[in-house]
CSV table of C-alpha atoms and ligand atoms in Angstrom, one decimal:
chain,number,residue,atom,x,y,z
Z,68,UNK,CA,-10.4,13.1,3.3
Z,69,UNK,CA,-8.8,12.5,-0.2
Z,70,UNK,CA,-5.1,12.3,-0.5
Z,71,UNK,CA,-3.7,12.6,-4.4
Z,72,UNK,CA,-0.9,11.3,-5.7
Z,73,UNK,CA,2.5,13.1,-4.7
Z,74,UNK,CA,5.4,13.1,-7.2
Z,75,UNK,CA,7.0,15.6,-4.9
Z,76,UNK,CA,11.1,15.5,-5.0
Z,77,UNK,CA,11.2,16.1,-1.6
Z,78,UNK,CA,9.6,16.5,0.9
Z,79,UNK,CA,7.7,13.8,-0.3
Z,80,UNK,CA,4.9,11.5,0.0
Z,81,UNK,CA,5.0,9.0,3.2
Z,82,UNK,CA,3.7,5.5,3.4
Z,83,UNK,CA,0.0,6.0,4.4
Z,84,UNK,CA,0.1,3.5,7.4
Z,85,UNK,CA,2.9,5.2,9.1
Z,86,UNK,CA,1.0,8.6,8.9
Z,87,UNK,CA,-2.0,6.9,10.8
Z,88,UNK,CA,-0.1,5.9,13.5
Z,89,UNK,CA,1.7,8.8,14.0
Z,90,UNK,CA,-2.0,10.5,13.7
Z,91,UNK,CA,-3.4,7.9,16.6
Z,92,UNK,CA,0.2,8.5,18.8
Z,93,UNK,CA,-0.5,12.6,18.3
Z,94,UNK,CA,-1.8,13.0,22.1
Z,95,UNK,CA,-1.1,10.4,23.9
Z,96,UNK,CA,1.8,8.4,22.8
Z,97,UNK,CA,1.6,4.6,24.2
Z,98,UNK,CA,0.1,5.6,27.1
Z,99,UNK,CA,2.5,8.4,28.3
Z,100,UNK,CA,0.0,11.3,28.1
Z,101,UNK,CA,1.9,13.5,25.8
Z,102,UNK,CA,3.2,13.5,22.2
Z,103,UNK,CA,6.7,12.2,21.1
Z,104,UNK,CA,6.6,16.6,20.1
Z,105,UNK,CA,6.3,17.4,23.8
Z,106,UNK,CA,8.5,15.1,25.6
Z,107,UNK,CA,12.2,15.4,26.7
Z,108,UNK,CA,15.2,13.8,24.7
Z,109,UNK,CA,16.4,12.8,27.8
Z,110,UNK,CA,13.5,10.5,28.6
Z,111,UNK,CA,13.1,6.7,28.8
Z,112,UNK,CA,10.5,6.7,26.0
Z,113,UNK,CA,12.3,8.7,23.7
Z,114,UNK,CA,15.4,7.0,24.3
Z,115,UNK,CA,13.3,4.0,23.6
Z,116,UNK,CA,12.6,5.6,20.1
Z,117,UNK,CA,16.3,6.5,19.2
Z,118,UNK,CA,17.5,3.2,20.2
Z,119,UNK,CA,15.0,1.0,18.1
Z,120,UNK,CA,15.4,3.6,14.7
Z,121,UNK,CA,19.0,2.5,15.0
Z,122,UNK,CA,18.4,-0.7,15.7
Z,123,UNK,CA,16.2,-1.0,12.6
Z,124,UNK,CA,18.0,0.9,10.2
Z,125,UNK,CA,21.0,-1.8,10.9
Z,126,UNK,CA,18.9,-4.4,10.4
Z,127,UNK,CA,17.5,-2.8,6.9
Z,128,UNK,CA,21.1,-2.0,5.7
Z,129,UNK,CA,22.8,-4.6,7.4
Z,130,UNK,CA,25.0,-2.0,8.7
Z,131,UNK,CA,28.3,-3.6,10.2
Z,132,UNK,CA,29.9,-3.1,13.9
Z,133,UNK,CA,32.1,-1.0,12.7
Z,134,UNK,CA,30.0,1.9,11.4
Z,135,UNK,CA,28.4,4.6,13.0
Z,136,UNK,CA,24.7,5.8,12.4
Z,137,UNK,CA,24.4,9.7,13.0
Z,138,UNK,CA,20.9,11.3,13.2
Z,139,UNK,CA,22.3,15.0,12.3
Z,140,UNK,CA,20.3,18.4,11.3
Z,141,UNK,CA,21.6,21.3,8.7
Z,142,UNK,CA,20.4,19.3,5.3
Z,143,UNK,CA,22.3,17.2,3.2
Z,144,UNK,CA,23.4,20.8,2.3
Z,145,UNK,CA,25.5,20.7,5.8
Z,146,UNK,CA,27.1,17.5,5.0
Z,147,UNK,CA,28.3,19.1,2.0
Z,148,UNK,CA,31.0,21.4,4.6
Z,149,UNK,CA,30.7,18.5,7.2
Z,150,UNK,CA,32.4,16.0,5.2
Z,151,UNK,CA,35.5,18.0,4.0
Z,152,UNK,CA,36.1,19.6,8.1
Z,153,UNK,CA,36.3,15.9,8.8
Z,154,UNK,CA,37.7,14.1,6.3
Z,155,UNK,CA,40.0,16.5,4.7
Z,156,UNK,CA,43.5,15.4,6.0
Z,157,UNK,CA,45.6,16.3,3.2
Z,158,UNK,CA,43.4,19.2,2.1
Z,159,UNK,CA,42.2,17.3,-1.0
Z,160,UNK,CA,39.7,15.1,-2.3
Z,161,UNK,CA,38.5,14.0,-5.6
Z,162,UNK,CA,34.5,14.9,-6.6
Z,163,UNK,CA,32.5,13.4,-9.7
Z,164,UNK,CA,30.1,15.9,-11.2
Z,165,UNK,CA,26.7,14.8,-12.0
Z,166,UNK,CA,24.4,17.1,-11.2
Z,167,UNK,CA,23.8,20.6,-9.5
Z,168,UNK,CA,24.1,18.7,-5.6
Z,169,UNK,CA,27.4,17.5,-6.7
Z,170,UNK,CA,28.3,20.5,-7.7
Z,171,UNK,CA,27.3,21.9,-4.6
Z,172,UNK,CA,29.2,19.6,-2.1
Z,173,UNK,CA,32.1,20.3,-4.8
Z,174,UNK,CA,32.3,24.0,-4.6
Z,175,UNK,CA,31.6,24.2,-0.8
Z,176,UNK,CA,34.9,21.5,-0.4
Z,177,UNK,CA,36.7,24.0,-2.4
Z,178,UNK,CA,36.0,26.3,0.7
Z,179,UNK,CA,38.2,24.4,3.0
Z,180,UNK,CA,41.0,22.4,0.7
Z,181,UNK,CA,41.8,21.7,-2.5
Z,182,UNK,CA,38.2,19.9,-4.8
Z,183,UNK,CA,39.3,17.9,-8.1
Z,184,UNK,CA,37.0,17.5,-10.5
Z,185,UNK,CA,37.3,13.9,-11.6
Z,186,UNK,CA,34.5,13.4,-13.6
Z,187,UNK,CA,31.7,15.6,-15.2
Z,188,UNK,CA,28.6,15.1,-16.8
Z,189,UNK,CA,28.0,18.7,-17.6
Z,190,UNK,CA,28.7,18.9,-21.1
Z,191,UNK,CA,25.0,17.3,-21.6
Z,192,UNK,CA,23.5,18.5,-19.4
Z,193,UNK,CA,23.8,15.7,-16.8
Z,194,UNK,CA,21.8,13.1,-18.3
Z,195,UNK,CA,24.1,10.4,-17.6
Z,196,UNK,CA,26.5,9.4,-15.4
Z,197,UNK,CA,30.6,9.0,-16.6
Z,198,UNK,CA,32.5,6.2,-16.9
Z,199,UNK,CA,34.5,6.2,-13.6
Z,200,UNK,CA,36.4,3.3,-14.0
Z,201,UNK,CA,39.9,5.0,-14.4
Z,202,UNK,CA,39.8,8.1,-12.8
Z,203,UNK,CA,43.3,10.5,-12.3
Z,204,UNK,CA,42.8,9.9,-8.5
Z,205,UNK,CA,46.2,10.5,-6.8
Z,206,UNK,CA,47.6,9.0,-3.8
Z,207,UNK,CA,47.2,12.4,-1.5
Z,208,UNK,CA,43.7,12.3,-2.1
Z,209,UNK,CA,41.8,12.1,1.2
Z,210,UNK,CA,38.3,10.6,-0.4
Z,211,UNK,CA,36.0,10.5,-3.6
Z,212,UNK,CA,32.4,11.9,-3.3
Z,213,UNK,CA,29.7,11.6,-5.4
Z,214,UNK,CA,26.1,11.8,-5.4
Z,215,UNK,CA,24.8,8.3,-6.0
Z,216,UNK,CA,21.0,9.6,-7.2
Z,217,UNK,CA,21.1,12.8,-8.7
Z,218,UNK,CA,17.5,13.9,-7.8
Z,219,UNK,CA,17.2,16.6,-10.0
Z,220,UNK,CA,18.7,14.9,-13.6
Z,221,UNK,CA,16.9,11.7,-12.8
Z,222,UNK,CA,20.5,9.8,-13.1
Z,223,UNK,CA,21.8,7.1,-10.7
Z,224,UNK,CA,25.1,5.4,-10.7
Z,225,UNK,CA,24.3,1.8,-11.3
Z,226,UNK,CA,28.5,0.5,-10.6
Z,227,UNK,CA,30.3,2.4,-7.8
Z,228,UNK,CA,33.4,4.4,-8.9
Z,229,UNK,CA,36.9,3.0,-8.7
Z,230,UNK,CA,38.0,4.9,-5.9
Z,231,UNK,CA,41.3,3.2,-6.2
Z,232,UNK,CA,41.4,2.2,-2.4
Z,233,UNK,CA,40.6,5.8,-1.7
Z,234,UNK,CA,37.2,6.4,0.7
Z,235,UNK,CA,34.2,6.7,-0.9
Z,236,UNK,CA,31.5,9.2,0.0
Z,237,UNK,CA,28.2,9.4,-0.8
Z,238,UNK,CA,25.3,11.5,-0.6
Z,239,UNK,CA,22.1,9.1,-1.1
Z,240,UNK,CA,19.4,11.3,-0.4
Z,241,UNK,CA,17.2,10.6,-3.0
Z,242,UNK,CA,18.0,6.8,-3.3
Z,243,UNK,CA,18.4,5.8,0.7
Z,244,UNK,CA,16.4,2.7,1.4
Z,245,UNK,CA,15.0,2.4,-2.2
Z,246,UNK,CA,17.1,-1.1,-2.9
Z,247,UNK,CA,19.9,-2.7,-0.6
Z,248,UNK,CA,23.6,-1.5,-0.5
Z,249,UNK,CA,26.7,-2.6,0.4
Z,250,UNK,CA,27.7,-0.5,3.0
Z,251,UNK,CA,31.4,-1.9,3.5
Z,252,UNK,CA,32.0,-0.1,0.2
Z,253,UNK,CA,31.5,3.3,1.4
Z,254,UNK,CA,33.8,5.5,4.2
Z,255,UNK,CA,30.6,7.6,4.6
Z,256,UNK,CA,27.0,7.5,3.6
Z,257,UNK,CA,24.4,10.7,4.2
Z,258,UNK,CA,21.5,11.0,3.2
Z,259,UNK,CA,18.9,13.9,4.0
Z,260,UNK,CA,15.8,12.0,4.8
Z,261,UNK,CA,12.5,14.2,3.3
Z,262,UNK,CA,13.0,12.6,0.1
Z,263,UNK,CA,12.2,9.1,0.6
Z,264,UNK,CA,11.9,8.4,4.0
Z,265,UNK,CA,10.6,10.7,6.5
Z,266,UNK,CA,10.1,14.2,6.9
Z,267,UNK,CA,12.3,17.4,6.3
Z,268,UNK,CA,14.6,18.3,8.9
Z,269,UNK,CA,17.3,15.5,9.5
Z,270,UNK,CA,20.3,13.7,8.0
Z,271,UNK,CA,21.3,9.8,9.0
Z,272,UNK,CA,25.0,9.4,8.3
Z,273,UNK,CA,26.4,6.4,8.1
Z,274,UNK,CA,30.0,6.4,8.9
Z,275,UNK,CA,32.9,4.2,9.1
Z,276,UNK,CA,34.2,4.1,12.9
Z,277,UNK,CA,38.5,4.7,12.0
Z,278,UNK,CA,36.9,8.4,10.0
Z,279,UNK,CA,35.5,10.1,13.1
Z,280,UNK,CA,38.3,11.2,15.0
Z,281,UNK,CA,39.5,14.7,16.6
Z,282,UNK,CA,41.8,15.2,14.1
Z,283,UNK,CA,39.5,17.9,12.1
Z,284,UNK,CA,40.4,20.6,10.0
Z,285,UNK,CA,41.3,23.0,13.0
Z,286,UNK,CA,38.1,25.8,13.0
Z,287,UNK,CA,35.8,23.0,13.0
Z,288,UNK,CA,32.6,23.5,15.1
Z,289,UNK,CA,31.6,21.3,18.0
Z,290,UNK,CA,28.5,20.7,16.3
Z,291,UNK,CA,30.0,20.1,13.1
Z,292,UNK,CA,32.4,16.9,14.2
Z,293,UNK,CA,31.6,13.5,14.0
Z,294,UNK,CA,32.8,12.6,17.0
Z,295,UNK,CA,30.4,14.8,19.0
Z,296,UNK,CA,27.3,13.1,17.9
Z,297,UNK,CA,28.8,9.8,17.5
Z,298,UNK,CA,29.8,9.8,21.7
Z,299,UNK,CA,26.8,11.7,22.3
Z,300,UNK,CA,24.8,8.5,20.0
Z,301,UNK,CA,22.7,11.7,18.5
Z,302,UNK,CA,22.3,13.2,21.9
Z,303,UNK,CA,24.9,16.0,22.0
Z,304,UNK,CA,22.0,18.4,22.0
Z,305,UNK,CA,18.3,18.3,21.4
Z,306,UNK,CA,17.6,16.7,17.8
Z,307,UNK,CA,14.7,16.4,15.6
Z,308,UNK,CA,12.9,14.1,17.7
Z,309,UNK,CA,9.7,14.4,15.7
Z,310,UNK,CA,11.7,12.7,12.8
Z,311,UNK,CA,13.5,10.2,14.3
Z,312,UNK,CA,10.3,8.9,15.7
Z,313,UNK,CA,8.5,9.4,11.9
Z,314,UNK,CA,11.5,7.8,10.5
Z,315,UNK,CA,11.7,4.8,12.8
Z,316,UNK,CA,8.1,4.2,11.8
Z,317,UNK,CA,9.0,4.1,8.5
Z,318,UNK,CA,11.9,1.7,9.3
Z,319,UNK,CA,9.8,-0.7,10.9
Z,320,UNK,CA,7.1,-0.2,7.7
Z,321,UNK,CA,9.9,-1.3,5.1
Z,322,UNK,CA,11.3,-4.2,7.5
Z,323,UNK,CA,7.5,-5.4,7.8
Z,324,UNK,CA,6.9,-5.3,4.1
Z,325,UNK,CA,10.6,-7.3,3.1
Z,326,UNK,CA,13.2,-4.7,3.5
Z,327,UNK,CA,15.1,-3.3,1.1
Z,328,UNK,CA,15.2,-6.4,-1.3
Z,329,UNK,CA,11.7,-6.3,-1.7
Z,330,UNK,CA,11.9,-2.3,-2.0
Z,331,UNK,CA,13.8,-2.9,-4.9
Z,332,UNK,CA,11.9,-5.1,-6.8
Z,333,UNK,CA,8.7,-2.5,-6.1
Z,334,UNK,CA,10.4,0.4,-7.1
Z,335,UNK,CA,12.0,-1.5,-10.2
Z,336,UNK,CA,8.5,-2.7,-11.2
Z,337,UNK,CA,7.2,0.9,-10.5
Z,338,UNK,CA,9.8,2.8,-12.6
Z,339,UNK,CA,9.5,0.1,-15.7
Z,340,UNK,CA,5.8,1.5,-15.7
Z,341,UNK,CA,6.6,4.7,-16.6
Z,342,UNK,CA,10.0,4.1,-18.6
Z,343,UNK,CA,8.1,1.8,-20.7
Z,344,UNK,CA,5.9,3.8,-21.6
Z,345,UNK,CA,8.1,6.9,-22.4
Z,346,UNK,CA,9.7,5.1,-24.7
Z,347,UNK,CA,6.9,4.2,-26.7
Z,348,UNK,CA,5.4,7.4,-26.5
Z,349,UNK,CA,5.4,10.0,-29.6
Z,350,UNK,CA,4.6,12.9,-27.6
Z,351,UNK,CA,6.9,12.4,-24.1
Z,352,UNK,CA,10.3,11.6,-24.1
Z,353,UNK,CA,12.6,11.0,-21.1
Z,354,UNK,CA,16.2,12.9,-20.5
Z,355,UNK,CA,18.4,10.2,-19.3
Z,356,UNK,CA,20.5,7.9,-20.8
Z,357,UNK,CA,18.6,4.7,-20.4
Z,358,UNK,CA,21.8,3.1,-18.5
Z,359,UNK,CA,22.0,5.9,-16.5
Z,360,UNK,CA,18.1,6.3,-15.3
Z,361,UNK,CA,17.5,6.2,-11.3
Z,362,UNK,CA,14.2,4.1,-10.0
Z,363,UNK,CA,13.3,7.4,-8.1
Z,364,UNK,CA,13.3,10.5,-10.3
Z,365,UNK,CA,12.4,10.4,-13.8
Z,366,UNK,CA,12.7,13.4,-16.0
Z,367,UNK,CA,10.2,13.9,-19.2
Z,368,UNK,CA,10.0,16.8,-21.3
Z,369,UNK,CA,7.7,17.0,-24.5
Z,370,UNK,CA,9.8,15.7,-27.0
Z,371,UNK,CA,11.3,18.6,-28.9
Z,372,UNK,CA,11.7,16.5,-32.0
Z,373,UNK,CA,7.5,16.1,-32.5
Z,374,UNK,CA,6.9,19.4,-30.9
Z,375,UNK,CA,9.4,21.6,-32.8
Z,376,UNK,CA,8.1,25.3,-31.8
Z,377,UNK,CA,10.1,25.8,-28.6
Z,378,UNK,CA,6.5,27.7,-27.5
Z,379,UNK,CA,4.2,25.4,-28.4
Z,380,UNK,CA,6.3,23.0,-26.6
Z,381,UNK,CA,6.4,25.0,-23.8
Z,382,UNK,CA,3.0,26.0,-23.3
Z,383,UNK,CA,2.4,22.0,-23.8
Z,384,UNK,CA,4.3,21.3,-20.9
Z,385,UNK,CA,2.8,23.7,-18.7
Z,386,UNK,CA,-0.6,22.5,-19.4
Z,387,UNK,CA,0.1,19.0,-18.7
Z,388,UNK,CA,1.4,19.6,-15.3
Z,389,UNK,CA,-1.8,21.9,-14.7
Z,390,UNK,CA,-4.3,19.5,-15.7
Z,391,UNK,CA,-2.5,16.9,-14.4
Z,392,UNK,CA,-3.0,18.9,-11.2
Z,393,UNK,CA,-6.7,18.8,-11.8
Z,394,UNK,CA,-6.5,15.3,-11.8
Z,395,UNK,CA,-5.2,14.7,-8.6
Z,396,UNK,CA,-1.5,14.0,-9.8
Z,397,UNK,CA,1.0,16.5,-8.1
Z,398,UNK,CA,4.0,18.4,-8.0
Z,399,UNK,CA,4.4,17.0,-11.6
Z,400,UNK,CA,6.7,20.3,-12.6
Z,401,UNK,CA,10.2,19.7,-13.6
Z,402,UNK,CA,13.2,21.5,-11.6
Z,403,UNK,CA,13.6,25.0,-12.3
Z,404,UNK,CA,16.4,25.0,-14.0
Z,405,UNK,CA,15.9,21.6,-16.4
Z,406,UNK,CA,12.0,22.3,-17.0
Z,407,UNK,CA,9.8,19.7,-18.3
Z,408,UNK,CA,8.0,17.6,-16.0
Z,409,UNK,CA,9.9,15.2,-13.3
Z,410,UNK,CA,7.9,12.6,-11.1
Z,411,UNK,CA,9.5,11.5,-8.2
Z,412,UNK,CA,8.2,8.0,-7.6
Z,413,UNK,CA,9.8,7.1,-4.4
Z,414,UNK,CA,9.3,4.3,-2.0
Z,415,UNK,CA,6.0,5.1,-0.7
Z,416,UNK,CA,4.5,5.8,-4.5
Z,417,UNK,CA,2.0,3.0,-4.4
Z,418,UNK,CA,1.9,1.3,-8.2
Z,419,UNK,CA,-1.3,2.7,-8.6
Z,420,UNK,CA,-0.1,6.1,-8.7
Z,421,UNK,CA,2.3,5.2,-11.5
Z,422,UNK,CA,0.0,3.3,-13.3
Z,423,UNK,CA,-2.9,6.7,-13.2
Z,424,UNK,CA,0.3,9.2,-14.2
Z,425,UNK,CA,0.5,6.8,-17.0
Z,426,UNK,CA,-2.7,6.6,-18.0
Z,427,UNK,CA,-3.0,10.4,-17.9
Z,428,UNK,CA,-0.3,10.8,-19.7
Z,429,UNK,CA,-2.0,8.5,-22.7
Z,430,UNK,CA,-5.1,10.6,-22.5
Z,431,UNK,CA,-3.0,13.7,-22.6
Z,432,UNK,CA,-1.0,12.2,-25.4
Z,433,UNK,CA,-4.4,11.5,-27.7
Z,434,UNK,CA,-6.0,15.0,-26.8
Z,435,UNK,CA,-2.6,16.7,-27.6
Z,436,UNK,CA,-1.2,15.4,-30.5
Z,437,UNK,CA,-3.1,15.1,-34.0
P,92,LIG,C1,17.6,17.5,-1.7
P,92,LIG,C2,19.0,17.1,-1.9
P,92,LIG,C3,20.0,17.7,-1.2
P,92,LIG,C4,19.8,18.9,-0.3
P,92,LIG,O1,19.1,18.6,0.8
P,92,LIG,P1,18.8,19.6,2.0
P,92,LIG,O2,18.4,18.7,3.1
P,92,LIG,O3,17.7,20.5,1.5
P,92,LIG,O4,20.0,20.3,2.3
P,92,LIG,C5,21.3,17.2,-1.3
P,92,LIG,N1,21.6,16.2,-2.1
P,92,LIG,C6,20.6,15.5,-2.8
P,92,LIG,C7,21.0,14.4,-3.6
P,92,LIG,C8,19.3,16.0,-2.7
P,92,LIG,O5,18.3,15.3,-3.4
């Protein structure tokens, strides 16, 4: 067996331990005869599992009383229609615009009320986030969204908008669990969970107890309300068991190796690394603004400047993410539609695997560049 290193954006790599035990629970889990695949929802032992993901997750987030924790399917990309048929009173809410899944949630809102763009980093290309200190929110606003870590850019907001007592929304996918929040700050939290913390297939929202009520935009499904999963505790119908167990193990992984505190400092030491080394590099150069940079994506494109034959730098590019490949460093290929190269370096990225991208990257650097 040889596992490489996984810079994936999502699904991404899992912590190694978790994906033993899962391996040694695969046919007979504690005992029970079958795996946590093959039993009912309904049963004792997978009751057992719900409860202590829950219970876990709290105690990572320090999650108050007050807020419910949803284990939902459909994607983040749901939540981006989810969040407007519940929250939507006045048929308008404010969005910042930092990246295509902002955009997304944006436009979809637009579906089902009236979306203002407050804020937009468009005009370069999203590589930072705006000042959102004083935004033109207005009083019949029903909440302000944004996308905290803007996966696909590489850009995180490091200071939480000024909602101006308005609820805040937030799609964390690519920055749940990575470093401790305040969760008496947000109305709503969601994150899609096959970025960096379990596998594809399930959403945790987070949300504030007074915002799930009946009182939903009118064609609302039953399966799309709040309130059904939140009475139901996640049991309204049969959900992805296989990733609430996968994603309680991970729970229990982080707690055991100092929660989200001690996250933070990994994945701050982890992200220096490589930041550190873009910016003393002739031949790489990162896209973000350096206040803007999230500790879980990071963007790099062959710097245009030393490489000035849009070709050459292309072909450049392409080669490093194949022999990159070749040495056991994946899924090194920038989005589609930003190019360049992006390595996703989320919680379960040992340092090692940061510190071998780097030293590829020297190696690549020498070879490459006369
Ligand atoms: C990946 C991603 C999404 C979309 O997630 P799905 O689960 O595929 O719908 C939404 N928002 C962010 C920030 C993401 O990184």
């Amino acid at each position: 067996m040889s596992r490489v290193y996984n810079f994936s954006a999502g699904p991404a790599v899992l912590p190694e331990e978790v994906l033993k035990e899962a391996a040694q629970d695969m046919l007979d889990y504690k005992g029970c005869g079958m795996s946590v695949m093959e039993m009912s929802h309904r049963s004792k032992m997978f009751d057992n599992i719900i409860k202590e993901a829950e219970a876990d997750l709290r105690k990572l987030m320090n999650i108050p009383d007050n807020y419910k924790v949803l284990f939902l399917q459909g994607g983040a990309s749901q939540q981006f229609a989810m969040v407007p048929m519940n929250l939507m009173k006045n048929k308008k809410a404010g969005f910042i615009v930092t990246g295509q899944w902002a955009k997304k949630a944006y436009q979809e809102a637009g579906i089902y009320g009236e979306a203002v763009q407050l804020a937009s980093s468009a005009d370069k290309t999203f590589s930072y986030i705006p000042d959102c200190s004083d935004l033109a929110i207005t009083d019949d606003m029903d909440y302000v969204y944004i996308c905290e870590n803007n996966t696909i850019y590489g850009t995180k907001f490091k200071t939480l908008p000024n909602t101006k007592g308005k609820i805040l929304v937030a799609d964390q996918s690519s920055c749940f669990l990575s470093e401790p929040v305040d969760v008496t700050k947000y109305g709503l939290i969601f994150a899609g969970v096959q970025k960096n913390v379990g596998p594809a297939g399930m959403v945790v929202a987070i949300v504030r107890e007074d915002l799930i009520t009946e009182d939903t935009l009118p064609f609302t499904p039953t399966m799309l309300k709040y309130k059904t999963h939140a009475d139901a505790e996640s049991l309204y119908n049969t959900p992805n068991c296989w990733c609430i167990y996968i994603c309680g193990l991970v729970f229990k992984y982080l707690l055991k190796n100092g929660g989200l505190e001690a996250m933070k400092k990994r994945n701050e030491e982890k992200a220096a690394i490589l930041y550190d080394y873009l910016d003393n590099s002739k031949l790489f150069i990162g896209t973000v603004e350096k206040n803007s940079r999230s500790l879980m994506n990071v963007p790099f494109i062959v710097n245009p400047a030393v490489i000035t034959d849009p070709e050459k730098k292309a072909e450049l590019e392409a080669k490093f993410v194949a022999e990159s490949k070749k040495a056991g460093l994946e899924n090194l290929k920038g989005h589609r539609t930003v190019g360049g190269m992006r390595a996703s370096i989320y919680n379960a990225m040992p340092k090692e695997g940061v510190i071998a991208l780097v030293e590829f990257m020297k190696k690549f650097e020498k070879e490459n560049l006369q």
